[in-house]
Amino acid sequence: EGEGDLEARVWRFQTKYYRAETEVRVLDGPGGLDGLDASAAEVVPEAPQALVCVVSIDREESFDQLRSALEATVLKEANAEWFDRVEVRILVANGASASKSLGRVEEAEEEGEGEHWLCRCHEWCRDNLFEYVECCTEDEEQDARLRLFEDPQGVSRVIEALHCHRWPQSDMAPPPLAQATGATEATATEEAEEEGTREREEAEMEGFENLLAKLAGARGAAEGLSDEQRRQHAEKMLFSIMNELGLEEEEEEDKN
C-alpha cells in the first residue's frame, strides 16, 4: 500500500509434515528499508525468519537499487548480528525465460559477449548467503518450465524453500483418519511407515541444523589462533562433521 509499507498479512500454510502461521510484511520499493540504517533491532526487535527480495530480470537498476538499500541498512556491520538471524534469504529474478536467464548470459559471456549484470547479481547472492531463484509470475506454464543449472526454478522453488524452514510454533500435521469401517492391515502398515519416515526426516533435519550450528561456531572459535592451532582445530571439526553425518560408521562397515 505504498513505499515503505510494513502492514502485516497473515500467511497460513500446511505441508505434508506440519502446518504453520506467520506474518508477511511487504516493503514496497527501496524506501521500505528507511529507518533500519542505524540499528535494525531498535526498529524491528525480532529479525524476520525469512527475507524474499524481488528484482526484474529486465531491469538492472532494480537490482542496483535493492543492493544499495540492503547494504545501507540491514547489511551494515552494525546490524550483522540481527541479520544473521534471518535464516531464509531468497532473491527472485522475475520475468525469466529460456532466453532471459543467468544460464543464458553465462553462455554468452563464454562466447565473448562481455559481463552481464545477472552474473554480478548471482555473485552478490553467494557473498551474502541469498539463494538466487528465477521466476516468471506472468506466465504460469513458462514459470513451471524454468531450470537453472538443471535445478527447478519458478514460484514453486520459492515456496519449497519457505516450506523447508522450521517455522516457530509450527504444529505437526495430524495423520489421516482411518475410515470408520476399519482400515485394512495394508493401510495401517503404510501409515506406520509414513510415521517412521517422518520421524527419520525430522531427526535428519535436526542433525543438519546442529551441523550448521557447529560450523558457524567453529569459524568464530578459530579466530586468533596460530596456524598450527587452526590446523588442529580444523581436523577436530572435520572428525566431528564426519561423525554427525555418519561417515565414520559407513567407513567401518565398508572395511568389515
PDB file of C-alpha atoms in Angstrom:
ATOM      1  CA  GLU A   1       0.000   0.000   0.000  1.00  0.00           C
ATOM      2  CA  GLY A   2       2.802   2.353  -0.784  1.00  0.00           C
ATOM      3  CA  GLU A   3       6.538   2.630  -0.422  1.00  0.00           C
ATOM      4  CA  GLY A   4       7.748   1.566   2.991  1.00  0.00           C
ATOM      5  CA  ASP A   5       4.554  -0.295   3.901  1.00  0.00           C
ATOM      6  CA  LEU A   6       5.059  -2.555   6.929  1.00  0.00           C
ATOM      7  CA  GLU A   7       1.475  -3.763   7.412  1.00  0.00           C
ATOM      8  CA  ALA A   8       1.393  -7.451   8.272  1.00  0.00           C
ATOM      9  CA  ARG A   9      -0.528 -10.041   6.290  1.00  0.00           C
ATOM     10  CA  VAL A  10      -1.152 -13.474   7.828  1.00  0.00           C
ATOM     11  CA  TRP A  11       0.075 -16.472   5.814  1.00  0.00           C
ATOM     12  CA  ARG A  12      -1.322 -19.846   6.826  1.00  0.00           C
ATOM     13  CA  PHE A  13       0.004 -22.947   5.120  1.00  0.00           C
ATOM     14  CA  GLN A  14       0.260 -26.680   5.581  1.00  0.00           C
ATOM     15  CA  THR A  15       2.787 -29.128   4.201  1.00  0.00           C
ATOM     16  CA  LYS A  16       2.816 -32.912   4.337  1.00  0.00           C
ATOM     17  CA  TYR A  17       4.565 -32.736   7.701  1.00  0.00           C
ATOM     18  CA  TYR A  18       3.433 -29.603   9.517  1.00  0.00           C
ATOM     19  CA  ARG A  19       1.165 -26.583   9.490  1.00  0.00           C
ATOM     20  CA  ALA A  20       2.172 -23.066  10.428  1.00  0.00           C
ATOM     21  CA  GLU A  21       1.052 -19.480  10.533  1.00  0.00           C
ATOM     22  CA  THR A  22       3.304 -16.485  10.102  1.00  0.00           C
ATOM     23  CA  GLU A  23       3.121 -12.806   9.258  1.00  0.00           C
ATOM     24  CA  VAL A  24       4.219 -11.422   5.903  1.00  0.00           C
ATOM     25  CA  ARG A  25       5.275  -7.795   5.741  1.00  0.00           C
ATOM     26  CA  VAL A  26       5.654  -6.151   2.349  1.00  0.00           C
ATOM     27  CA  LEU A  27       8.298  -3.469   1.800  1.00  0.00           C
ATOM     28  CA  ASP A  28       7.346  -1.840  -1.488  1.00  0.00           C
ATOM     29  CA  GLY A  29      10.312  -0.082  -3.041  1.00  0.00           C
ATOM     30  CA  PRO A  30      13.824   0.741  -1.778  1.00  0.00           C
ATOM     31  CA  GLY A  31      12.398   3.295   0.635  1.00  0.00           C
ATOM     32  CA  GLY A  32      10.819   0.454   2.571  1.00  0.00           C
ATOM     33  CA  LEU A  33      14.083  -0.071   4.449  1.00  0.00           C
ATOM     34  CA  ASP A  34      14.382   3.533   5.594  1.00  0.00           C
ATOM     35  CA  GLY A  35      14.980   3.723   9.325  1.00  0.00           C
ATOM     36  CA  LEU A  36      16.926   0.468   9.508  1.00  0.00           C
ATOM     37  CA  ASP A  37      20.314   2.061   8.855  1.00  0.00           C
ATOM     38  CA  ALA A  38      21.301   2.822  12.451  1.00  0.00           C
ATOM     39  CA  SER A  39      20.071  -0.176  14.432  1.00  0.00           C
ATOM     40  CA  ALA A  40      17.639  -2.578  12.821  1.00  0.00           C
ATOM     41  CA  ALA A  41      16.990  -4.223  16.191  1.00  0.00           C
ATOM     42  CA  GLU A  42      15.589  -0.964  17.584  1.00  0.00           C
ATOM     43  CA  VAL A  43      13.104  -0.610  14.712  1.00  0.00           C
ATOM     44  CA  VAL A  44      12.257  -4.306  14.289  1.00  0.00           C
ATOM     45  CA  PRO A  45      13.327  -6.107  17.511  1.00  0.00           C
ATOM     46  CA  GLU A  46      12.619  -9.579  16.129  1.00  0.00           C
ATOM     47  CA  ALA A  47      14.511 -10.282  12.926  1.00  0.00           C
ATOM     48  CA  PRO A  48      12.306 -11.926  10.283  1.00  0.00           C
ATOM     49  CA  GLN A  49      12.598 -15.661   9.755  1.00  0.00           C
ATOM     50  CA  ALA A  50      12.819 -15.109   6.002  1.00  0.00           C
ATOM     51  CA  LEU A  51      13.588 -12.306   3.562  1.00  0.00           C
ATOM     52  CA  VAL A  52      12.439 -12.607  -0.065  1.00  0.00           C
ATOM     53  CA  CYS A  53      13.659  -9.869  -2.399  1.00  0.00           C
ATOM     54  CA  VAL A  54      12.297  -9.437  -5.928  1.00  0.00           C
ATOM     55  CA  VAL A  55      14.018  -7.759  -8.881  1.00  0.00           C
ATOM     56  CA  SER A  56      13.128  -7.597 -12.565  1.00  0.00           C
ATOM     57  CA  ILE A  57      15.319  -9.671 -14.860  1.00  0.00           C
ATOM     58  CA  ASP A  58      14.777  -6.949 -17.483  1.00  0.00           C
ATOM     59  CA  ARG A  59      15.930  -4.045 -15.302  1.00  0.00           C
ATOM     60  CA  GLU A  60      19.471  -3.901 -13.981  1.00  0.00           C
ATOM     61  CA  GLU A  61      18.578  -0.826 -11.958  1.00  0.00           C
ATOM     62  CA  SER A  62      16.084  -2.864  -9.904  1.00  0.00           C
ATOM     63  CA  PHE A  63      18.972  -4.953  -8.575  1.00  0.00           C
ATOM     64  CA  ASP A  64      21.218  -1.910  -8.099  1.00  0.00           C
ATOM     65  CA  GLN A  65      18.516  -0.186  -6.035  1.00  0.00           C
ATOM     66  CA  LEU A  66      17.913  -3.293  -3.934  1.00  0.00           C
ATOM     67  CA  ARG A  67      21.601  -3.896  -3.311  1.00  0.00           C
ATOM     68  CA  SER A  68      22.209  -0.268  -2.328  1.00  0.00           C
ATOM     69  CA  ALA A  69      19.217  -0.273   0.018  1.00  0.00           C
ATOM     70  CA  LEU A  70      20.274  -3.509   1.751  1.00  0.00           C
ATOM     71  CA  GLU A  71      23.936  -2.549   2.035  1.00  0.00           C
ATOM     72  CA  ALA A  72      22.974   0.823   3.528  1.00  0.00           C
ATOM     73  CA  THR A  73      20.704  -0.774   6.120  1.00  0.00           C
ATOM     74  CA  VAL A  74      20.430  -4.415   7.219  1.00  0.00           C
ATOM     75  CA  LEU A  75      23.763  -5.493   5.701  1.00  0.00           C
ATOM     76  CA  LYS A  76      25.726  -2.861   7.615  1.00  0.00           C
ATOM     77  CA  GLU A  77      28.211  -4.196  10.148  1.00  0.00           C
ATOM     78  CA  ALA A  78      26.192  -2.659  12.987  1.00  0.00           C
ATOM     79  CA  ASN A  79      23.260  -4.909  12.026  1.00  0.00           C
ATOM     80  CA  ALA A  80      25.284  -8.076  11.390  1.00  0.00           C
ATOM     81  CA  GLU A  81      24.096  -9.931  14.491  1.00  0.00           C
ATOM     82  CA  TRP A  82      20.465  -9.007  13.752  1.00  0.00           C
ATOM     83  CA  PHE A  83      20.690 -10.056  10.094  1.00  0.00           C
ATOM     84  CA  ASP A  84      22.385 -13.354  10.962  1.00  0.00           C
ATOM     85  CA  ARG A  85      19.060 -14.407  12.475  1.00  0.00           C
ATOM     86  CA  VAL A  86      17.365 -14.166   9.064  1.00  0.00           C
ATOM     87  CA  GLU A  87      17.642 -17.859   8.199  1.00  0.00           C
ATOM     88  CA  VAL A  88      15.945 -17.896   4.772  1.00  0.00           C
ATOM     89  CA  ARG A  89      17.261 -15.396   2.212  1.00  0.00           C
ATOM     90  CA  ILE A  90      15.993 -15.515  -1.353  1.00  0.00           C
ATOM     91  CA  LEU A  91      16.497 -13.155  -4.269  1.00  0.00           C
ATOM     92  CA  VAL A  92      13.933 -13.660  -7.035  1.00  0.00           C
ATOM     93  CA  ALA A  93      14.714 -12.533 -10.593  1.00  0.00           C
ATOM     94  CA  ASN A  94      11.208 -12.207 -12.059  1.00  0.00           C
ATOM     95  CA  GLY A  95      10.413 -12.293 -15.773  1.00  0.00           C
ATOM     96  CA  ALA A  96      12.792 -15.117 -16.668  1.00  0.00           C
ATOM     97  CA  SER A  97      12.521 -17.300 -19.761  1.00  0.00           C
ATOM     98  CA  ALA A  98      14.698 -19.693 -21.750  1.00  0.00           C
ATOM     99  CA  SER A  99      16.335 -16.716 -23.472  1.00  0.00           C
ATOM    100  CA  LYS A 100      16.453 -14.466 -20.397  1.00  0.00           C
ATOM    101  CA  SER A 101      18.234 -16.302 -17.615  1.00  0.00           C
ATOM    102  CA  LEU A 102      21.513 -16.463 -15.752  1.00  0.00           C
ATOM    103  CA  GLY A 103      22.414 -19.665 -17.578  1.00  0.00           C
ATOM    104  CA  ARG A 104      21.943 -17.985 -20.944  1.00  0.00           C
ATOM    105  CA  VAL A 105      24.031 -14.911 -20.121  1.00  0.00           C
ATOM    106  CA  GLU A 106      26.832 -17.086 -18.731  1.00  0.00           C
ATOM    107  CA  GLU A 107      26.909 -18.915 -22.055  1.00  0.00           C
ATOM    108  CA  ALA A 108      27.075 -15.549 -23.802  1.00  0.00           C
ATOM    109  CA  GLU A 109      29.983 -14.500 -21.574  1.00  0.00           C
ATOM    110  CA  GLU A 110      31.884 -17.613 -22.572  1.00  0.00           C
ATOM    111  CA  GLU A 111      31.319 -16.634 -26.193  1.00  0.00           C
ATOM    112  CA  GLY A 112      32.914 -13.257 -25.523  1.00  0.00           C
ATOM    113  CA  GLU A 113      29.839 -11.030 -25.283  1.00  0.00           C
ATOM    114  CA  GLY A 114      31.040  -9.339 -22.075  1.00  0.00           C
ATOM    115  CA  GLU A 115      29.923  -9.454 -18.438  1.00  0.00           C
ATOM    116  CA  HIS A 116      26.184  -9.298 -17.729  1.00  0.00           C
ATOM    117  CA  TRP A 117      24.713  -7.760 -14.607  1.00  0.00           C
ATOM    118  CA  LEU A 118      22.940 -11.041 -13.721  1.00  0.00           C
ATOM    119  CA  CYS A 119      26.359 -12.604 -13.150  1.00  0.00           C
ATOM    120  CA  ARG A 120      27.204  -9.832 -10.690  1.00  0.00           C
ATOM    121  CA  CYS A 121      23.799 -10.324  -9.062  1.00  0.00           C
ATOM    122  CA  HIS A 122      24.435 -14.068  -8.667  1.00  0.00           C
ATOM    123  CA  GLU A 123      27.878 -13.431  -7.170  1.00  0.00           C
ATOM    124  CA  TRP A 124      26.400 -10.898  -4.749  1.00  0.00           C
ATOM    125  CA  CYS A 125      23.833 -13.502  -3.685  1.00  0.00           C
ATOM    126  CA  ARG A 126      26.574 -16.024  -2.951  1.00  0.00           C
ATOM    127  CA  ASP A 127      28.553 -13.480  -0.937  1.00  0.00           C
ATOM    128  CA  ASN A 128      25.521 -12.571   1.191  1.00  0.00           C
ATOM    129  CA  LEU A 129      24.030 -16.073   1.512  1.00  0.00           C
ATOM    130  CA  PHE A 130      20.970 -15.449  -0.649  1.00  0.00           C
ATOM    131  CA  GLU A 131      19.527 -18.193  -2.833  1.00  0.00           C
ATOM    132  CA  TYR A 132      19.107 -16.914  -6.390  1.00  0.00           C
ATOM    133  CA  VAL A 133      15.818 -18.073  -7.970  1.00  0.00           C
ATOM    134  CA  GLU A 134      14.371 -17.245 -11.379  1.00  0.00           C
ATOM    135  CA  CYS A 135      10.594 -16.911 -11.826  1.00  0.00           C
ATOM    136  CA  CYS A 136       8.009 -15.764 -14.322  1.00  0.00           C
ATOM    137  CA  THR A 137       4.889 -14.744 -12.450  1.00  0.00           C
ATOM    138  CA  GLU A 138       3.131 -13.530 -15.626  1.00  0.00           C
ATOM    139  CA  ASP A 139       3.211 -16.939 -17.354  1.00  0.00           C
ATOM    140  CA  GLU A 140       2.422 -19.927 -15.151  1.00  0.00           C
ATOM    141  CA  GLU A 141       3.377 -22.539 -17.765  1.00  0.00           C
ATOM    142  CA  GLN A 142       6.693 -20.858 -18.516  1.00  0.00           C
ATOM    143  CA  ASP A 143       7.360 -20.499 -14.808  1.00  0.00           C
ATOM    144  CA  ALA A 144       6.892 -24.249 -14.354  1.00  0.00           C
ATOM    145  CA  ARG A 145       9.408 -24.981 -17.139  1.00  0.00           C
ATOM    146  CA  LEU A 146      12.219 -22.827 -15.785  1.00  0.00           C
ATOM    147  CA  ARG A 147      15.505 -24.570 -14.987  1.00  0.00           C
ATOM    148  CA  LEU A 148      18.862 -23.189 -13.887  1.00  0.00           C
ATOM    149  CA  PHE A 149      21.918 -25.463 -13.921  1.00  0.00           C
ATOM    150  CA  GLU A 150      19.397 -28.351 -14.213  1.00  0.00           C
ATOM    151  CA  ASP A 151      17.656 -27.321 -10.969  1.00  0.00           C
ATOM    152  CA  PRO A 152      13.904 -26.477 -10.975  1.00  0.00           C
ATOM    153  CA  GLN A 153      13.150 -22.781 -10.599  1.00  0.00           C
ATOM    154  CA  GLY A 154       9.920 -20.790 -10.529  1.00  0.00           C
ATOM    155  CA  VAL A 155       7.483 -19.821  -7.807  1.00  0.00           C
ATOM    156  CA  SER A 156       7.314 -23.459  -6.685  1.00  0.00           C
ATOM    157  CA  ARG A 157      11.014 -23.314  -5.726  1.00  0.00           C
ATOM    158  CA  VAL A 158      10.422 -20.199  -3.584  1.00  0.00           C
ATOM    159  CA  ILE A 159       7.533 -21.913  -1.803  1.00  0.00           C
ATOM    160  CA  GLU A 160       9.585 -25.088  -1.380  1.00  0.00           C
ATOM    161  CA  ALA A 161      12.428 -23.138   0.235  1.00  0.00           C
ATOM    162  CA  LEU A 162       9.995 -21.463   2.637  1.00  0.00           C
ATOM    163  CA  HIS A 163       8.312 -24.774   3.453  1.00  0.00           C
ATOM    164  CA  CYS A 164      11.705 -26.352   4.251  1.00  0.00           C
ATOM    165  CA  HIS A 165      12.291 -23.818   7.017  1.00  0.00           C
ATOM    166  CA  ARG A 166      11.328 -24.840  10.545  1.00  0.00           C
ATOM    167  CA  TRP A 167       8.932 -22.045  11.463  1.00  0.00           C
ATOM    168  CA  PRO A 168       8.491 -21.153  15.138  1.00  0.00           C
ATOM    169  CA  GLN A 169       5.392 -22.611  16.797  1.00  0.00           C
ATOM    170  CA  SER A 170       4.608 -24.851  13.828  1.00  0.00           C
ATOM    171  CA  ASP A 171       2.404 -27.865  14.552  1.00  0.00           C
ATOM    172  CA  MET A 172       2.943 -31.341  13.214  1.00  0.00           C
ATOM    173  CA  ALA A 173       0.247 -32.284  10.702  1.00  0.00           C
ATOM    174  CA  PRO A 174      -2.144 -34.894  12.122  1.00  0.00           C
ATOM    175  CA  PRO A 175      -2.084 -38.306  10.449  1.00  0.00           C
ATOM    176  CA  PRO A 176      -5.009 -39.049   8.098  1.00  0.00           C
ATOM    177  CA  LEU A 177      -8.016 -40.507   9.896  1.00  0.00           C
ATOM    178  CA  ALA A 178      -8.759 -44.165   9.288  1.00  0.00           C
ATOM    179  CA  GLN A 179     -12.183 -44.889   7.858  1.00  0.00           C
ATOM    180  CA  ALA A 180     -14.856 -45.752  10.403  1.00  0.00           C
ATOM    181  CA  THR A 181     -15.493 -49.064   8.641  1.00  0.00           C
ATOM    182  CA  GLY A 182     -11.989 -50.143   9.627  1.00  0.00           C
ATOM    183  CA  ALA A 183      -8.645 -49.633   7.915  1.00  0.00           C
ATOM    184  CA  THR A 184      -7.083 -52.609   6.253  1.00  0.00           C
ATOM    185  CA  GLU A 185      -3.859 -54.070   7.556  1.00  0.00           C
ATOM    186  CA  ALA A 186      -2.044 -52.711   4.493  1.00  0.00           C
ATOM    187  CA  THR A 187      -3.301 -49.182   5.199  1.00  0.00           C
ATOM    188  CA  ALA A 188      -2.185 -49.421   8.837  1.00  0.00           C
ATOM    189  CA  THR A 189       1.249 -50.593   7.707  1.00  0.00           C
ATOM    190  CA  GLU A 190       1.551 -47.708   5.239  1.00  0.00           C
ATOM    191  CA  GLU A 191       0.611 -45.213   7.948  1.00  0.00           C
ATOM    192  CA  ALA A 192       3.214 -46.699  10.295  1.00  0.00           C
ATOM    193  CA  GLU A 193       5.864 -46.499   7.558  1.00  0.00           C
ATOM    194  CA  GLU A 194       4.940 -42.877   6.821  1.00  0.00           C
ATOM    195  CA  GLU A 195       5.193 -42.035  10.523  1.00  0.00           C
ATOM    196  CA  GLY A 196       8.603 -43.712  10.696  1.00  0.00           C
ATOM    197  CA  THR A 197       9.759 -41.822   7.610  1.00  0.00           C
ATOM    198  CA  ARG A 198       8.533 -38.547   9.095  1.00  0.00           C
ATOM    199  CA  GLU A 199      10.394 -39.184  12.351  1.00  0.00           C
ATOM    200  CA  ARG A 200      13.598 -40.036  10.481  1.00  0.00           C
ATOM    201  CA  GLU A 201      13.331 -36.894   8.366  1.00  0.00           C
ATOM    202  CA  GLU A 202      12.772 -34.791  11.491  1.00  0.00           C
ATOM    203  CA  ALA A 203      15.847 -36.337  13.089  1.00  0.00           C
ATOM    204  CA  GLU A 204      17.882 -35.726   9.932  1.00  0.00           C
ATOM    205  CA  MET A 205      16.730 -32.105   9.803  1.00  0.00           C
ATOM    206  CA  GLU A 206      17.634 -31.583  13.466  1.00  0.00           C
ATOM    207  CA  GLY A 207      21.025 -33.194  12.875  1.00  0.00           C
ATOM    208  CA  PHE A 208      21.677 -30.961   9.885  1.00  0.00           C
ATOM    209  CA  GLU A 209      20.703 -27.867  11.874  1.00  0.00           C
ATOM    210  CA  ASN A 210      23.126 -28.940  14.619  1.00  0.00           C
ATOM    211  CA  LEU A 211      25.822 -29.390  11.990  1.00  0.00           C
ATOM    212  CA  LEU A 212      25.280 -25.884  10.635  1.00  0.00           C
ATOM    213  CA  ALA A 213      25.440 -24.501  14.168  1.00  0.00           C
ATOM    214  CA  LYS A 214      28.770 -26.286  14.716  1.00  0.00           C
ATOM    215  CA  LEU A 215      30.200 -24.857  11.513  1.00  0.00           C
ATOM    216  CA  ALA A 216      29.105 -21.346  12.462  1.00  0.00           C
ATOM    217  CA  GLY A 217      30.639 -21.694  15.922  1.00  0.00           C
ATOM    218  CA  ALA A 218      33.867 -23.134  14.558  1.00  0.00           C
ATOM    219  CA  ARG A 219      34.500 -20.089  12.401  1.00  0.00           C
ATOM    220  CA  GLY A 220      34.406 -17.787  15.403  1.00  0.00           C
ATOM    221  CA  ALA A 221      36.408 -20.142  17.633  1.00  0.00           C
ATOM    222  CA  ALA A 222      39.280 -20.298  15.137  1.00  0.00           C
ATOM    223  CA  GLU A 223      39.849 -16.548  15.116  1.00  0.00           C
ATOM    224  CA  GLY A 224      43.113 -15.508  16.743  1.00  0.00           C
ATOM    225  CA  LEU A 225      44.645 -18.999  16.703  1.00  0.00           C
ATOM    226  CA  SER A 226      48.086 -19.787  15.290  1.00  0.00           C
ATOM    227  CA  ASP A 227      48.410 -21.722  12.029  1.00  0.00           C
ATOM    228  CA  GLU A 228      49.151 -24.969  13.909  1.00  0.00           C
ATOM    229  CA  GLN A 229      46.275 -24.428  16.316  1.00  0.00           C
ATOM    230  CA  ARG A 230      43.927 -23.684  13.400  1.00  0.00           C
ATOM    231  CA  ARG A 231      45.054 -26.896  11.669  1.00  0.00           C
ATOM    232  CA  GLN A 232      44.362 -28.940  14.799  1.00  0.00           C
ATOM    233  CA  HIS A 233      41.027 -27.169  15.256  1.00  0.00           C
ATOM    234  CA  ALA A 234      40.079 -27.900  11.613  1.00  0.00           C
ATOM    235  CA  GLU A 235      40.966 -31.602  11.998  1.00  0.00           C
ATOM    236  CA  LYS A 236      38.874 -31.857  15.157  1.00  0.00           C
ATOM    237  CA  MET A 237      35.974 -30.147  13.389  1.00  0.00           C
ATOM    238  CA  LEU A 238      36.300 -32.457  10.386  1.00  0.00           C
ATOM    239  CA  PHE A 239      36.019 -35.588  12.561  1.00  0.00           C
ATOM    240  CA  SER A 240      33.035 -34.060  14.328  1.00  0.00           C
ATOM    241  CA  ILE A 241      31.295 -33.378  10.998  1.00  0.00           C
ATOM    242  CA  MET A 242      32.053 -36.901   9.756  1.00  0.00           C
ATOM    243  CA  ASN A 243      30.541 -38.316  12.926  1.00  0.00           C
ATOM    244  CA  GLU A 244      27.471 -36.062  12.566  1.00  0.00           C
ATOM    245  CA  LEU A 245      26.935 -37.310   9.014  1.00  0.00           C
ATOM    246  CA  GLY A 246      27.577 -40.932   9.947  1.00  0.00           C
ATOM    247  CA  LEU A 247      30.589 -41.177   7.645  1.00  0.00           C
ATOM    248  CA  GLU A 248      32.789 -42.950  10.202  1.00  0.00           C
ATOM    249  CA  GLU A 249      30.212 -45.674  10.700  1.00  0.00           C
ATOM    250  CA  GLU A 250      29.877 -46.159   6.941  1.00  0.00           C
ATOM    251  CA  GLU A 251      33.652 -46.437   6.515  1.00  0.00           C
ATOM    252  CA  GLU A 252      33.893 -49.046   9.306  1.00  0.00           C
ATOM    253  CA  GLU A 253      31.092 -51.071   7.723  1.00  0.00           C
ATOM    254  CA  ASP A 254      32.898 -50.927   4.348  1.00  0.00           C
ATOM    255  CA  LYS A 255      36.093 -52.253   5.956  1.00  0.00           C
ATOM    256  CA  ASN A 256      34.196 -55.135   7.505  1.00  0.00           C
TER     257      ASN A 256
END
